[in-house]
PDB file of C-alpha atoms and ligand atoms in Angstrom:
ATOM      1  CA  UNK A   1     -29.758 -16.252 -62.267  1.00  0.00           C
ATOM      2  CA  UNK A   2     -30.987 -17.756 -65.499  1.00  0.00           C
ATOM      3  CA  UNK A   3     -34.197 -16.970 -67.580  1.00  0.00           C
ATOM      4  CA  UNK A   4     -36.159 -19.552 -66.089  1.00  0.00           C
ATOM      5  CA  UNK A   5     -35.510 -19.100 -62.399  1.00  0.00           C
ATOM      6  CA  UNK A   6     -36.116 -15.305 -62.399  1.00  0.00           C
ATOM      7  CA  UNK A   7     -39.780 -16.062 -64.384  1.00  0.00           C
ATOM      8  CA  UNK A   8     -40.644 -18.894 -61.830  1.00  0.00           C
ATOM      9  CA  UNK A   9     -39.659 -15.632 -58.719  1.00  0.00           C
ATOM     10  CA  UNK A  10     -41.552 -13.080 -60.479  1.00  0.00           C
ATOM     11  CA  UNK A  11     -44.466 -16.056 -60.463  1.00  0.00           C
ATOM     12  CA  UNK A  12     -43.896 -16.576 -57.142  1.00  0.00           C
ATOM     13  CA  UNK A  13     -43.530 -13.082 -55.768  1.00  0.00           C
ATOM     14  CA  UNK A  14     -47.585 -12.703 -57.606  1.00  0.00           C
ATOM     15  CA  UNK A  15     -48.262 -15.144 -55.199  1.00  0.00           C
ATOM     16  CA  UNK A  16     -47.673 -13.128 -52.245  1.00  0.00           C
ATOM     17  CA  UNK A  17     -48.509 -15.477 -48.546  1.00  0.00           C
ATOM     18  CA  UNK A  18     -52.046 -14.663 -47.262  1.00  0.00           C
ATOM     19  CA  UNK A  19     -52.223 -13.103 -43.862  1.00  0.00           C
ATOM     20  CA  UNK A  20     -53.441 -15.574 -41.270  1.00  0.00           C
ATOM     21  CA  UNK A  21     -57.324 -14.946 -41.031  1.00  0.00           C
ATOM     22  CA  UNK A  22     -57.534 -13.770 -37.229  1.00  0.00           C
ATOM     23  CA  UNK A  23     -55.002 -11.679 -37.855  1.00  0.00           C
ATOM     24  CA  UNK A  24     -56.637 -10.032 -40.160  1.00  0.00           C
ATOM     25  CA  UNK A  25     -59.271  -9.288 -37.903  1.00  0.00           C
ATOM     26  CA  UNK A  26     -58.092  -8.248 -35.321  1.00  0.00           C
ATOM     27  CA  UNK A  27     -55.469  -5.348 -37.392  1.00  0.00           C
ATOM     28  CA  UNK A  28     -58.129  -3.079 -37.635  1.00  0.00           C
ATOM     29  CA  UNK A  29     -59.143  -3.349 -33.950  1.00  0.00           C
ATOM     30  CA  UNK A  30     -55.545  -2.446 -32.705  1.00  0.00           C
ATOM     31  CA  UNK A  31     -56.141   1.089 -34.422  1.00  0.00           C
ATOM     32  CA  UNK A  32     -59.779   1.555 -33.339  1.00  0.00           C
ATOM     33  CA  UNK A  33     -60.545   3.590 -30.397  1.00  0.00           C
ATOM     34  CA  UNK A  34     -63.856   2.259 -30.406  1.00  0.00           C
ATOM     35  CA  UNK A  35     -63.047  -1.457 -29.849  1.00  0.00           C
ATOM     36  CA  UNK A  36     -63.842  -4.221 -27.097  1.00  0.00           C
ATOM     37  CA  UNK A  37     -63.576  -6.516 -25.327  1.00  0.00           C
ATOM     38  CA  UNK A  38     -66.742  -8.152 -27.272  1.00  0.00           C
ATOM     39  CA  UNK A  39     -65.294  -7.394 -30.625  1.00  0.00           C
ATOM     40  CA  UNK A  40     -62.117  -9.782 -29.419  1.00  0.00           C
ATOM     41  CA  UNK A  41     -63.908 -12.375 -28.163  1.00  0.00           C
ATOM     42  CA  UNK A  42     -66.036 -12.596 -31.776  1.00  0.00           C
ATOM     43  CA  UNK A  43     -62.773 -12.772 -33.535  1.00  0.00           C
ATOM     44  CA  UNK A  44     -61.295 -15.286 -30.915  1.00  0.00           C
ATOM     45  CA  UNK A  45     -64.341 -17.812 -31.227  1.00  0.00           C
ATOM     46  CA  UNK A  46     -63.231 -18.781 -34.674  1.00  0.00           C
ATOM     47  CA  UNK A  47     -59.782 -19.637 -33.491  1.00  0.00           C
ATOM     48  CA  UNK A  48     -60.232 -21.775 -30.753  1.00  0.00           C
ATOM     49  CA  UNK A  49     -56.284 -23.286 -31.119  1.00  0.00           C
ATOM     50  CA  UNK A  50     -55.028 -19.709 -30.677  1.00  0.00           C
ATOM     51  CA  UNK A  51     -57.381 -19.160 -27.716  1.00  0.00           C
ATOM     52  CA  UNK A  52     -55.870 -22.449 -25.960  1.00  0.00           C
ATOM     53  CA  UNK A  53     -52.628 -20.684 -26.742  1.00  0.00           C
ATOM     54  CA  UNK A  54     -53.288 -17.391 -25.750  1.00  0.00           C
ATOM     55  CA  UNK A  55     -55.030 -18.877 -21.966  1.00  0.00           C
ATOM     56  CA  UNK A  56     -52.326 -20.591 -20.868  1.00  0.00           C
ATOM     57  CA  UNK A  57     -49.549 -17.465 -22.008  1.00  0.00           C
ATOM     58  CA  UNK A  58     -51.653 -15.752 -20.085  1.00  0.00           C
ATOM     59  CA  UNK A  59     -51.449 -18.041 -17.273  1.00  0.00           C
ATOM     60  CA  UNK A  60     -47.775 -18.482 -17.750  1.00  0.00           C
ATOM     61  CA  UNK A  61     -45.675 -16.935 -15.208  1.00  0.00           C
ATOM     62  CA  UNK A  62     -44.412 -14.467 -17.564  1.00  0.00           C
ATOM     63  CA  UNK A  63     -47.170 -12.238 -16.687  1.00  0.00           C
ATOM     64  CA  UNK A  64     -47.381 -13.067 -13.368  1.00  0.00           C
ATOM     65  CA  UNK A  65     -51.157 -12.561 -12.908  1.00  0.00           C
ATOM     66  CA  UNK A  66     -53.102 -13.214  -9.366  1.00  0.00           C
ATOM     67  CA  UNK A  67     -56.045 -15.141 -10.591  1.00  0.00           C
ATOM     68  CA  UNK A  68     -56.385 -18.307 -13.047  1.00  0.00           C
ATOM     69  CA  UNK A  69     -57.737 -16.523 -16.522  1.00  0.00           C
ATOM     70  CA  UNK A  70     -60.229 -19.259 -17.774  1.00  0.00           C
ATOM     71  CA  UNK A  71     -61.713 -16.584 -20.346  1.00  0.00           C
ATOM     72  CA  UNK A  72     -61.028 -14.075 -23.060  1.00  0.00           C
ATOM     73  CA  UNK A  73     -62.933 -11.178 -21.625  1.00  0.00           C
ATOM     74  CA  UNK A  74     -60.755 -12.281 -18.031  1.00  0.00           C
ATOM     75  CA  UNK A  75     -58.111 -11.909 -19.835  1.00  0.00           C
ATOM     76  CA  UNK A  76     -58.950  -8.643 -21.510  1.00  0.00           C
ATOM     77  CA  UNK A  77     -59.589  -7.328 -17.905  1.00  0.00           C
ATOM     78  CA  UNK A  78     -56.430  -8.426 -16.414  1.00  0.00           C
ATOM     79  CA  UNK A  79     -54.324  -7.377 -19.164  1.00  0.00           C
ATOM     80  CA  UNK A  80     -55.926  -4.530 -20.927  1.00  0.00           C
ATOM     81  CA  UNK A  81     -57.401  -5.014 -24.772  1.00  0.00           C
ATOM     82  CA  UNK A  82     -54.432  -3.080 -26.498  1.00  0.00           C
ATOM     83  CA  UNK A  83     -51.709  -5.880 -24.837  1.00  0.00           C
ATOM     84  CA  UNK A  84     -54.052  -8.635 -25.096  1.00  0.00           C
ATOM     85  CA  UNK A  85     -54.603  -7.680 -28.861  1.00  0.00           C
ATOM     86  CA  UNK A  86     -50.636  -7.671 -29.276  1.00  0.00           C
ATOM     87  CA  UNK A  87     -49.927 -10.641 -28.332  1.00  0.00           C
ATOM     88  CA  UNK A  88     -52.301 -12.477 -29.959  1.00  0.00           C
ATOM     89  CA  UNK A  89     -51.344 -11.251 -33.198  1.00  0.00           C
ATOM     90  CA  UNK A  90     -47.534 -12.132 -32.091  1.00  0.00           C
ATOM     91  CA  UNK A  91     -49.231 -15.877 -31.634  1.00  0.00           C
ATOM     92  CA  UNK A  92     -51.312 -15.390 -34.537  1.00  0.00           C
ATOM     93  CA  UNK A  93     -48.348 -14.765 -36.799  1.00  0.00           C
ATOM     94  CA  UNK A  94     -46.376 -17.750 -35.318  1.00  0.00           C
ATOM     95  CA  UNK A  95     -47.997 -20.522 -37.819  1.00  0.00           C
ATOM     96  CA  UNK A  96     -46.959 -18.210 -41.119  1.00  0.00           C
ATOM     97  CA  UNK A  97     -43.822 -17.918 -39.544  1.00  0.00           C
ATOM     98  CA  UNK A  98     -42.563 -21.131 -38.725  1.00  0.00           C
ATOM     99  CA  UNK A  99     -41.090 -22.701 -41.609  1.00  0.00           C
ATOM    100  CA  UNK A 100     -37.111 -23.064 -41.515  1.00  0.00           C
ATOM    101  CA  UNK A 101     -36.070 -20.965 -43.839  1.00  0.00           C
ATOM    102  CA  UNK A 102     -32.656 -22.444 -44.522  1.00  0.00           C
ATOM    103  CA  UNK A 103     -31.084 -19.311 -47.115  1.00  0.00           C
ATOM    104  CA  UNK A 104     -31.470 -17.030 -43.676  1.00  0.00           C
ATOM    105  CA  UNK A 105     -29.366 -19.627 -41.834  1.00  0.00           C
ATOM    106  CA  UNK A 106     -33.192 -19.805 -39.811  1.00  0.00           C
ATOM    107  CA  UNK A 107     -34.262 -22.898 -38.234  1.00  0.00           C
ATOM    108  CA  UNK A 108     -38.064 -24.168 -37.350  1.00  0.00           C
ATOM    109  CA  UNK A 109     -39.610 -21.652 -35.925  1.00  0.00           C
ATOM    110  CA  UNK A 110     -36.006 -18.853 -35.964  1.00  0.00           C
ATOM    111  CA  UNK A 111     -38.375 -16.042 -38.257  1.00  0.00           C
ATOM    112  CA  UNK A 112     -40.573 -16.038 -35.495  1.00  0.00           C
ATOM    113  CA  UNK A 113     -38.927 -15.757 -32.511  1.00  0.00           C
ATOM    114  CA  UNK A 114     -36.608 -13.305 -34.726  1.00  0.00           C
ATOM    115  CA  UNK A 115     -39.823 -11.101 -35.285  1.00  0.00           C
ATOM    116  CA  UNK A 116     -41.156 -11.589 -31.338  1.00  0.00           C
ATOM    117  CA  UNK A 117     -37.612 -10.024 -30.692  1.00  0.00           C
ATOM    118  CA  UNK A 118     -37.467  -7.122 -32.701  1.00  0.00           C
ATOM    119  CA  UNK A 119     -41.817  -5.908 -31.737  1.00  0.00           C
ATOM    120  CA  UNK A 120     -40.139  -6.544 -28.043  1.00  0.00           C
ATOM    121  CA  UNK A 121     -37.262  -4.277 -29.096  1.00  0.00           C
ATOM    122  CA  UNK A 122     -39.329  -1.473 -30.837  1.00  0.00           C
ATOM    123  CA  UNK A 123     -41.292  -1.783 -27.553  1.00  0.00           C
ATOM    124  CA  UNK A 124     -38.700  -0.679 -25.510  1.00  0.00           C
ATOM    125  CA  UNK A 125     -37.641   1.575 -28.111  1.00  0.00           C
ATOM    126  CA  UNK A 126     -40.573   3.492 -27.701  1.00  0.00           C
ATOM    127  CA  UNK A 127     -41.249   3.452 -24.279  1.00  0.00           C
ATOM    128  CA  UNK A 128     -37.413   4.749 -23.833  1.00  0.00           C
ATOM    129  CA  UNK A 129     -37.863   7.087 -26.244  1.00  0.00           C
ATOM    130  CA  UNK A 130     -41.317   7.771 -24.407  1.00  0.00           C
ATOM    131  CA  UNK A 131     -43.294   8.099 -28.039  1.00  0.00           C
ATOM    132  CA  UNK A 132     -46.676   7.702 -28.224  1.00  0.00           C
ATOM    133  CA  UNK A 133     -48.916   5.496 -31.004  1.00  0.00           C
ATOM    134  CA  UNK A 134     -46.695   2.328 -31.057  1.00  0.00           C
ATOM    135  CA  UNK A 135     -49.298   0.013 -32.347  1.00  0.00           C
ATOM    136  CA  UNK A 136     -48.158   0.437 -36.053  1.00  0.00           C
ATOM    137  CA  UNK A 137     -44.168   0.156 -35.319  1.00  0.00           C
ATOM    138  CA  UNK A 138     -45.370  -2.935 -33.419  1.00  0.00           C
ATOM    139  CA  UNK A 139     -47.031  -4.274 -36.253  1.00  0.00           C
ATOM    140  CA  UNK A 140     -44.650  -3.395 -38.577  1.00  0.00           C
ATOM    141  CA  UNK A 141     -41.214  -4.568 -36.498  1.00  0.00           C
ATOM    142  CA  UNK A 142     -43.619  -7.900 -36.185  1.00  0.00           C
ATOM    143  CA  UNK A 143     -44.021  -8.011 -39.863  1.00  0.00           C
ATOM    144  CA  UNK A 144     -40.703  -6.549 -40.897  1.00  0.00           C
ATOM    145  CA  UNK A 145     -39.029  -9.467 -42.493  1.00  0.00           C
ATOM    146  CA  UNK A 146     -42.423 -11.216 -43.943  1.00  0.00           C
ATOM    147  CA  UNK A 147     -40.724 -10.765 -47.169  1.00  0.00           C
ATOM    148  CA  UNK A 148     -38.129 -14.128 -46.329  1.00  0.00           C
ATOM    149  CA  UNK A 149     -41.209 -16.347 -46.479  1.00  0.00           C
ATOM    150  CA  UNK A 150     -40.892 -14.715 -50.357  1.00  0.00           C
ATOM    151  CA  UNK A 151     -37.308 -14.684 -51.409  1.00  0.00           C
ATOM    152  CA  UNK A 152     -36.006 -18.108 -48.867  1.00  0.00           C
ATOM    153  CA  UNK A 153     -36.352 -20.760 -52.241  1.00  0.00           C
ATOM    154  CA  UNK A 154     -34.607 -18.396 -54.211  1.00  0.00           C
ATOM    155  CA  UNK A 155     -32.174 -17.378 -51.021  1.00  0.00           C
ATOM    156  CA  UNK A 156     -30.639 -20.952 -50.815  1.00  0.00           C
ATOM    157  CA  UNK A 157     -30.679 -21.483 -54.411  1.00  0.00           C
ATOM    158  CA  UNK A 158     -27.915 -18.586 -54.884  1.00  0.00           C
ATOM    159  CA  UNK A 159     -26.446 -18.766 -51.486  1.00  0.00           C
ATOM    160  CA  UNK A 160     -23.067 -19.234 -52.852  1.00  0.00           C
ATOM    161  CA  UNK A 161     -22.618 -15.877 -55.171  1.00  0.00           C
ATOM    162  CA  UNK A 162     -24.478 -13.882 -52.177  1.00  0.00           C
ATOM    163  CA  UNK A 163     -22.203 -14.898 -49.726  1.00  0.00           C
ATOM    164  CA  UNK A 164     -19.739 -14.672 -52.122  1.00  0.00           C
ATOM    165  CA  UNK A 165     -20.484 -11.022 -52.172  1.00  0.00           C
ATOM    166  CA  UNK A 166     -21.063 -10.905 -48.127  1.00  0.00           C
ATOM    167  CA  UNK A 167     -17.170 -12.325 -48.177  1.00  0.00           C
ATOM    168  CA  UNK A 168     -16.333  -9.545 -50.061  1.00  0.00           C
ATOM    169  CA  UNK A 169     -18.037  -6.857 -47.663  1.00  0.00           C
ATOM    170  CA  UNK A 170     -21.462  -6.506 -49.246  1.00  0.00           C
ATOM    171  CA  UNK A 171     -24.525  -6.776 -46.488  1.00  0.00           C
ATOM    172  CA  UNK A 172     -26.460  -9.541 -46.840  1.00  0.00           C
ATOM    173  CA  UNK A 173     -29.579  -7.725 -48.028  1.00  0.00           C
ATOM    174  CA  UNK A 174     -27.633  -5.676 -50.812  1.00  0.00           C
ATOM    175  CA  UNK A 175     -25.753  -9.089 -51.722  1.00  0.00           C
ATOM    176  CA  UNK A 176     -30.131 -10.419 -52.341  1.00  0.00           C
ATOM    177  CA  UNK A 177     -30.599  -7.217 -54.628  1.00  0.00           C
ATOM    178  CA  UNK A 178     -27.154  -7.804 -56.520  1.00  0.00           C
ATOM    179  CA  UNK A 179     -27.885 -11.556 -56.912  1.00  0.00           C
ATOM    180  CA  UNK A 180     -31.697 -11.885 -57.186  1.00  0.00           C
ATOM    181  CA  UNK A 181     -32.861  -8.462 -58.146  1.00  0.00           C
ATOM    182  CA  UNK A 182     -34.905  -7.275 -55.238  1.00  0.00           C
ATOM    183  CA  UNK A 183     -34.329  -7.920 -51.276  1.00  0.00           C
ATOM    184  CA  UNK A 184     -36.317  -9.195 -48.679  1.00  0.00           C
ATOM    185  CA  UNK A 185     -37.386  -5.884 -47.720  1.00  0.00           C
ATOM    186  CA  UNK A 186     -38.619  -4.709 -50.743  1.00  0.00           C
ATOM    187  CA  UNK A 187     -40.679  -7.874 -51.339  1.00  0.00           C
ATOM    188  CA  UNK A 188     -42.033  -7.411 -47.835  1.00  0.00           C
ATOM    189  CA  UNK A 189     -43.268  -4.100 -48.322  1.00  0.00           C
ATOM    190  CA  UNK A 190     -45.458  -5.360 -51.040  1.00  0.00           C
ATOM    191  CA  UNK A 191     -46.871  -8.473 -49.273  1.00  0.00           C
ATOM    192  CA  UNK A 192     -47.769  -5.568 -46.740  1.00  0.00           C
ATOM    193  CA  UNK A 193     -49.003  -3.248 -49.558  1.00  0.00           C
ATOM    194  CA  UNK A 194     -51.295  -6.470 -50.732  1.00  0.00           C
ATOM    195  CA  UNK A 195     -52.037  -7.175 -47.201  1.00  0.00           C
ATOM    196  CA  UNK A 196     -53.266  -3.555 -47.143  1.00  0.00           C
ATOM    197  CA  UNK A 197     -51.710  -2.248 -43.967  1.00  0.00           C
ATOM    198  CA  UNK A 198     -51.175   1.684 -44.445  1.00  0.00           C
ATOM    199  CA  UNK A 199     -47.900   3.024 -46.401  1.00  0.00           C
ATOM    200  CA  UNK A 200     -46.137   4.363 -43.147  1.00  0.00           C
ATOM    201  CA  UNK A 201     -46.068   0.410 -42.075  1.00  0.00           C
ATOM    202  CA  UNK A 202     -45.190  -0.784 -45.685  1.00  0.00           C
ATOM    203  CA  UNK A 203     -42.212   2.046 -45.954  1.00  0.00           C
ATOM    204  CA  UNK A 204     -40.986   0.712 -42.558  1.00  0.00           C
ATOM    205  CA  UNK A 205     -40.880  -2.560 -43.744  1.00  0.00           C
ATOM    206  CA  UNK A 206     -39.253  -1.818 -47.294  1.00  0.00           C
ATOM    207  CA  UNK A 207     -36.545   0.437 -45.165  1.00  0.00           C
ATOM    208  CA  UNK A 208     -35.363  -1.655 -42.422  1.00  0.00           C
ATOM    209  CA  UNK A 209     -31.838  -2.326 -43.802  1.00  0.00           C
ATOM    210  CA  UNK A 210     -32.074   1.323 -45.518  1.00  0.00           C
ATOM    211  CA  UNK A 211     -33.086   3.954 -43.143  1.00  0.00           C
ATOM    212  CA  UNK A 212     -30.519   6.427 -45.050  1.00  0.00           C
ATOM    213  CA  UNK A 213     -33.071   6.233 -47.572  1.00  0.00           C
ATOM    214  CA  UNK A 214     -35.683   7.461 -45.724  1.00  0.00           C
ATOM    215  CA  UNK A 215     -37.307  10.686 -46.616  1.00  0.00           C
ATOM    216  CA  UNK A 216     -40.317  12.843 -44.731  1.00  0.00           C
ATOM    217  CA  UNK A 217     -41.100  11.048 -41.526  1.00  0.00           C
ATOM    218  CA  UNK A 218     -38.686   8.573 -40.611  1.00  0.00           C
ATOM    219  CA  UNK A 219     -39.866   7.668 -37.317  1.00  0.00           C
ATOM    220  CA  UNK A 220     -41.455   4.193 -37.638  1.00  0.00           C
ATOM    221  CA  UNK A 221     -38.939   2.973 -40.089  1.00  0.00           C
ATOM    222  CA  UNK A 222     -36.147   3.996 -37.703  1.00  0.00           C
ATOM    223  CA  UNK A 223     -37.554   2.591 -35.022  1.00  0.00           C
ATOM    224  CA  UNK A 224     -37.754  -1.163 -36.841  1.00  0.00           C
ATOM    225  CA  UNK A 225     -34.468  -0.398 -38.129  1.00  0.00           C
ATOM    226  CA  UNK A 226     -32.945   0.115 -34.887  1.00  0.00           C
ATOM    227  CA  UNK A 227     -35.242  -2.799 -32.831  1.00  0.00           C
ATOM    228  CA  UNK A 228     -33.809  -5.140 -36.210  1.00  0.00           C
ATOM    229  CA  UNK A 229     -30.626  -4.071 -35.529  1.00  0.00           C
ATOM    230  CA  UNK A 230     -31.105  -4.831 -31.304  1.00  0.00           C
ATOM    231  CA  UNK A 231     -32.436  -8.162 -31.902  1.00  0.00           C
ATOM    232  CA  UNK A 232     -29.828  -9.376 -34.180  1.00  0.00           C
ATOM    233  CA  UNK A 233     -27.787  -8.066 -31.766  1.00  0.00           C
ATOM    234  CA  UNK A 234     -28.999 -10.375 -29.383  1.00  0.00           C
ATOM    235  CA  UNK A 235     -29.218 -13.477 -31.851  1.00  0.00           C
ATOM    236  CA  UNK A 236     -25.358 -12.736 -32.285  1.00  0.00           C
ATOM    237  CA  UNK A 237     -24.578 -12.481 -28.567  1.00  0.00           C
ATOM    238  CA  UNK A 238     -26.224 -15.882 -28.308  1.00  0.00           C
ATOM    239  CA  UNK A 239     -23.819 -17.188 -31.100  1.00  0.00           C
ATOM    240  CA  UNK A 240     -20.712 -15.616 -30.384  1.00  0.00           C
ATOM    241  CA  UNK A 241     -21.385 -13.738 -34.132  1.00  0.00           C
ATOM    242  CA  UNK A 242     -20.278 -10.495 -34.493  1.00  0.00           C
ATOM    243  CA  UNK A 243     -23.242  -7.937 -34.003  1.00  0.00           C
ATOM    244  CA  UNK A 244     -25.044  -5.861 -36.504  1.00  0.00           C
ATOM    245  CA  UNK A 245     -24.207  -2.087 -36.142  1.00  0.00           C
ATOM    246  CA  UNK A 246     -27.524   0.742 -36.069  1.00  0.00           C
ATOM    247  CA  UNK A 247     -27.070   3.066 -38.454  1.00  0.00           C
ATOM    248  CA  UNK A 248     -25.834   6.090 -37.048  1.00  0.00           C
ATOM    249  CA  UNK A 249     -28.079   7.989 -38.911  1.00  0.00           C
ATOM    250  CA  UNK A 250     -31.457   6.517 -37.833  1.00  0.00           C
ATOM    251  CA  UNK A 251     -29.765   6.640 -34.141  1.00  0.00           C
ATOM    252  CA  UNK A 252     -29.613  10.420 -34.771  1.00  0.00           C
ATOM    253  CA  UNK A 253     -32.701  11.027 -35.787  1.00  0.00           C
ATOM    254  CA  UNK A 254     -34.293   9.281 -32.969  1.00  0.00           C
ATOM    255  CA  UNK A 255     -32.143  10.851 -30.318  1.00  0.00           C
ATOM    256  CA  UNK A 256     -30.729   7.871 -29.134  1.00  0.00           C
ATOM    257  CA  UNK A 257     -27.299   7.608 -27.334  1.00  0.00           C
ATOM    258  CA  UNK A 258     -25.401   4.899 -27.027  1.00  0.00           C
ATOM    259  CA  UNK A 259     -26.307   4.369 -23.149  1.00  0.00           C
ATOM    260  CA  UNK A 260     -29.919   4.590 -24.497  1.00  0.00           C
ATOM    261  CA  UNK A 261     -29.347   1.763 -27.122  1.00  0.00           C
ATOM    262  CA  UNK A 262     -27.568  -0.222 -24.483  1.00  0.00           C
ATOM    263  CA  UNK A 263     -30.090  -0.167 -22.259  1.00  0.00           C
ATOM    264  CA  UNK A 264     -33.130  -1.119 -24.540  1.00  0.00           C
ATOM    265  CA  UNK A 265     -30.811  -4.196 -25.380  1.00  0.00           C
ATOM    266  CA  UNK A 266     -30.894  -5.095 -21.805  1.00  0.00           C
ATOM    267  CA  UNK A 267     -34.337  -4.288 -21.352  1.00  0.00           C
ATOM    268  CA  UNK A 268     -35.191  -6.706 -24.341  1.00  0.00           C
ATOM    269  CA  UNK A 269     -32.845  -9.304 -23.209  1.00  0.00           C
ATOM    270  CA  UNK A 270     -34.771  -9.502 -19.664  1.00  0.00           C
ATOM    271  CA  UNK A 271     -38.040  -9.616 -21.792  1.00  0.00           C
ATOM    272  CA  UNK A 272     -37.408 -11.900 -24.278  1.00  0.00           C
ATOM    273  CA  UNK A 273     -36.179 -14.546 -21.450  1.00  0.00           C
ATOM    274  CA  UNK A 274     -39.421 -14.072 -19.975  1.00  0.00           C
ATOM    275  CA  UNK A 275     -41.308 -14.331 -22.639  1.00  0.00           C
ATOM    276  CA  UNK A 276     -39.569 -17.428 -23.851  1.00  0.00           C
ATOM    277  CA  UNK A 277     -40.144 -19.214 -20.779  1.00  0.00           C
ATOM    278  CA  UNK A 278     -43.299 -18.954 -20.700  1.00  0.00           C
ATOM    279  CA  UNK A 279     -43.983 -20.679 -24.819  1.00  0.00           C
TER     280      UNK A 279
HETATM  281 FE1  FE2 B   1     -34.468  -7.892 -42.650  1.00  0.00          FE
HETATM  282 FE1  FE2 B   2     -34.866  -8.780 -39.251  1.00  0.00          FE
END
C-alpha cells in the first residue's frame, strides 16, 4: 500500500460511521432495569419509518401473535420490552448496514443479515449454554463486524495481495492486517470505543477472529466468536463453501461439545428461516 492510500485510511478510519440515532437511544435502555414501556415509545416517536417496520414484524407470522399489534406499548405487552428493544435495534442497525460491501464478497444488504445471524446465534448460544445477561453479547455479536463499513474501500482496493495471502493459507482477517495494517476487528472495536459502548463489548468485537488472545474474562468474546463462526457456517452451507472452524479453544472455555455446537446451528437455522420470512 503506497504513502498516499494508507494517509487517505488513517483519514478515513478518524472518520469513524455515526451510530444510527434511535439506536443510540435505546442502548442504554437495554441495560436499565428501570426502563419502560413509555421510555420506548418516546424514542420510537422520532422514528416513525422504523415503527412501520417494527408493526408489521411484529405482525408477521414469525411471531405468531393472537391479536393485530396496532401500537408500540401493544407490542411491548405482547412481546416483553427486553425482545421488543432487540429487535428494534436489529432493524435499527439495518440502514448502516446495508451497503454492498464488495471486498467481503457482501451484497446489498449481506452485512446485515450476516450480523441478524450471528445476535440469533449468540442467542442460542446462551440460552444452550443457559447464561444469564445476554443483552451485551447481543449487542456486541450485532455489532461485531461494524468495522467492514471501515476497511471495505480499502478491502477491494488490495483484494488481490489479500487473497493472494488467503491462497497461500493466511485467514482472511490476518491477510487485512498483513496487507492494510489493521483488520476489521480491530477497527471495529474502536468505532465501538467512539460509539462508547463499555470495553467488555469493544474487546468482543476486537477478538472475534482472535479469541486465543483473550485474557481475564473471555466469555462475551467467545460467545461472538463462536455465534461468527455458526453463522458463517450457515452462509457456507447455503453456498456449498467450505465452513469456518470454532476455535477449539473458545469451545473449551465455554463448555461446548460438539453435539452442543451442532445443535445451536440447527436451532439458528430454524430461526433465521423464520425470521427471514417474515422481512
Ligand atoms: Fe469478522
Ligand atoms: Fe462476522
Amino acid at each position: 500500500m503506497d504513502e498516499k492510500t494508507l494517509a487517505a485510511l488513517v483519514g478515513r478510519i478518524r472518520s469513524l460511521p455515526a451510530m444510527p440515532a434511535t439506536a443510540a437511544r435505546l442502548l442504554p435502555l437495554l441495560s436499565d432495569p428501570a426502563a419502560d414501556t413509555r421510555r420506548i415509545e418516546e424514542v420510537l416517536r422520532y422514528d416513525p419509518g422504523l415503527t412501520a417496520d417494527l408493526l408489521k414484524l411484529t405482525n408477521s407470522a414469525y411471531f405468531g401473535l393472537p391479536a393485530r399489534v396496532g401500537s408500540v406499548r401493544q407490542a411491548v405487552l405482547l412481546l416483553g420490552w427486553k425482545r421488543l428493544l432487540r429487535l428494534v435495534m436489529t432493524l435499527s442497525v439495518s440502514g448502516l448496514m446495508r451497503e454492498p460491501l464488495a471486498g467481503y464478497d457482501l451484497p446489498r444488504g449481506g452485512l446485515w443479515r450476516h450480523s441478524v445471524a450471528v445476535s440469533v446465534a449468540a442467542d442460542r448460544l446462551i440460552a444452550h449454554l443457559d447464561i444469564p445477561g445476554g443483552d451485551a453479547v447481543f449487542t456486541a455479536a450485532l455489532l461485531h463486524d461494524v468495522g467492514k463499513l471501515v476497511l471495505g474501500r480499502f478491502v477491494r482496493e488490495e483484494l488481490g495481495r489479500i487473497e493472494a495471502l488467503v491462497a497461500k493459507g493466511l485467514s482472511f482477517d490476518v491477510a487485512e492486517t498483513v496487507v492494510l495494517g489493521v483488520n476489521h476487528a480491530a477497527v471495529g472495536g474502536k468505532v465501538l470505543e467512539a460509539w462508547s459502548l463499555p470495553p467488555e463489548l469493544v474487546r468482543a468485537v476486537r477478538l472475534h477472529h482472535e479469541p486465543e488472545s483473550c485474557e481475564g474474562s473471555c466469555l462475551v468474546s467467545d460467545i461472538v466468536h463462536v455465534a461468527n463462526a455458526v453463522g458463517g457456517r450457515l452462509e457456507a452451507e447455503a453456498r456449498g463453501a467450505a465452513p469456518p472452524e470454532a476455535s477449539a479453544e473458545a469451545l473449551e472455555r465455554l463448555g461446548l461439545d460438539p453435539a452442543g455446537l451442532e445443535e445451536v446451528a440447527r436451532q439458528t437455522r430454524g430461526e433465521l428461516e423464520r425470521f427471514a420470512e417474515a422481512i
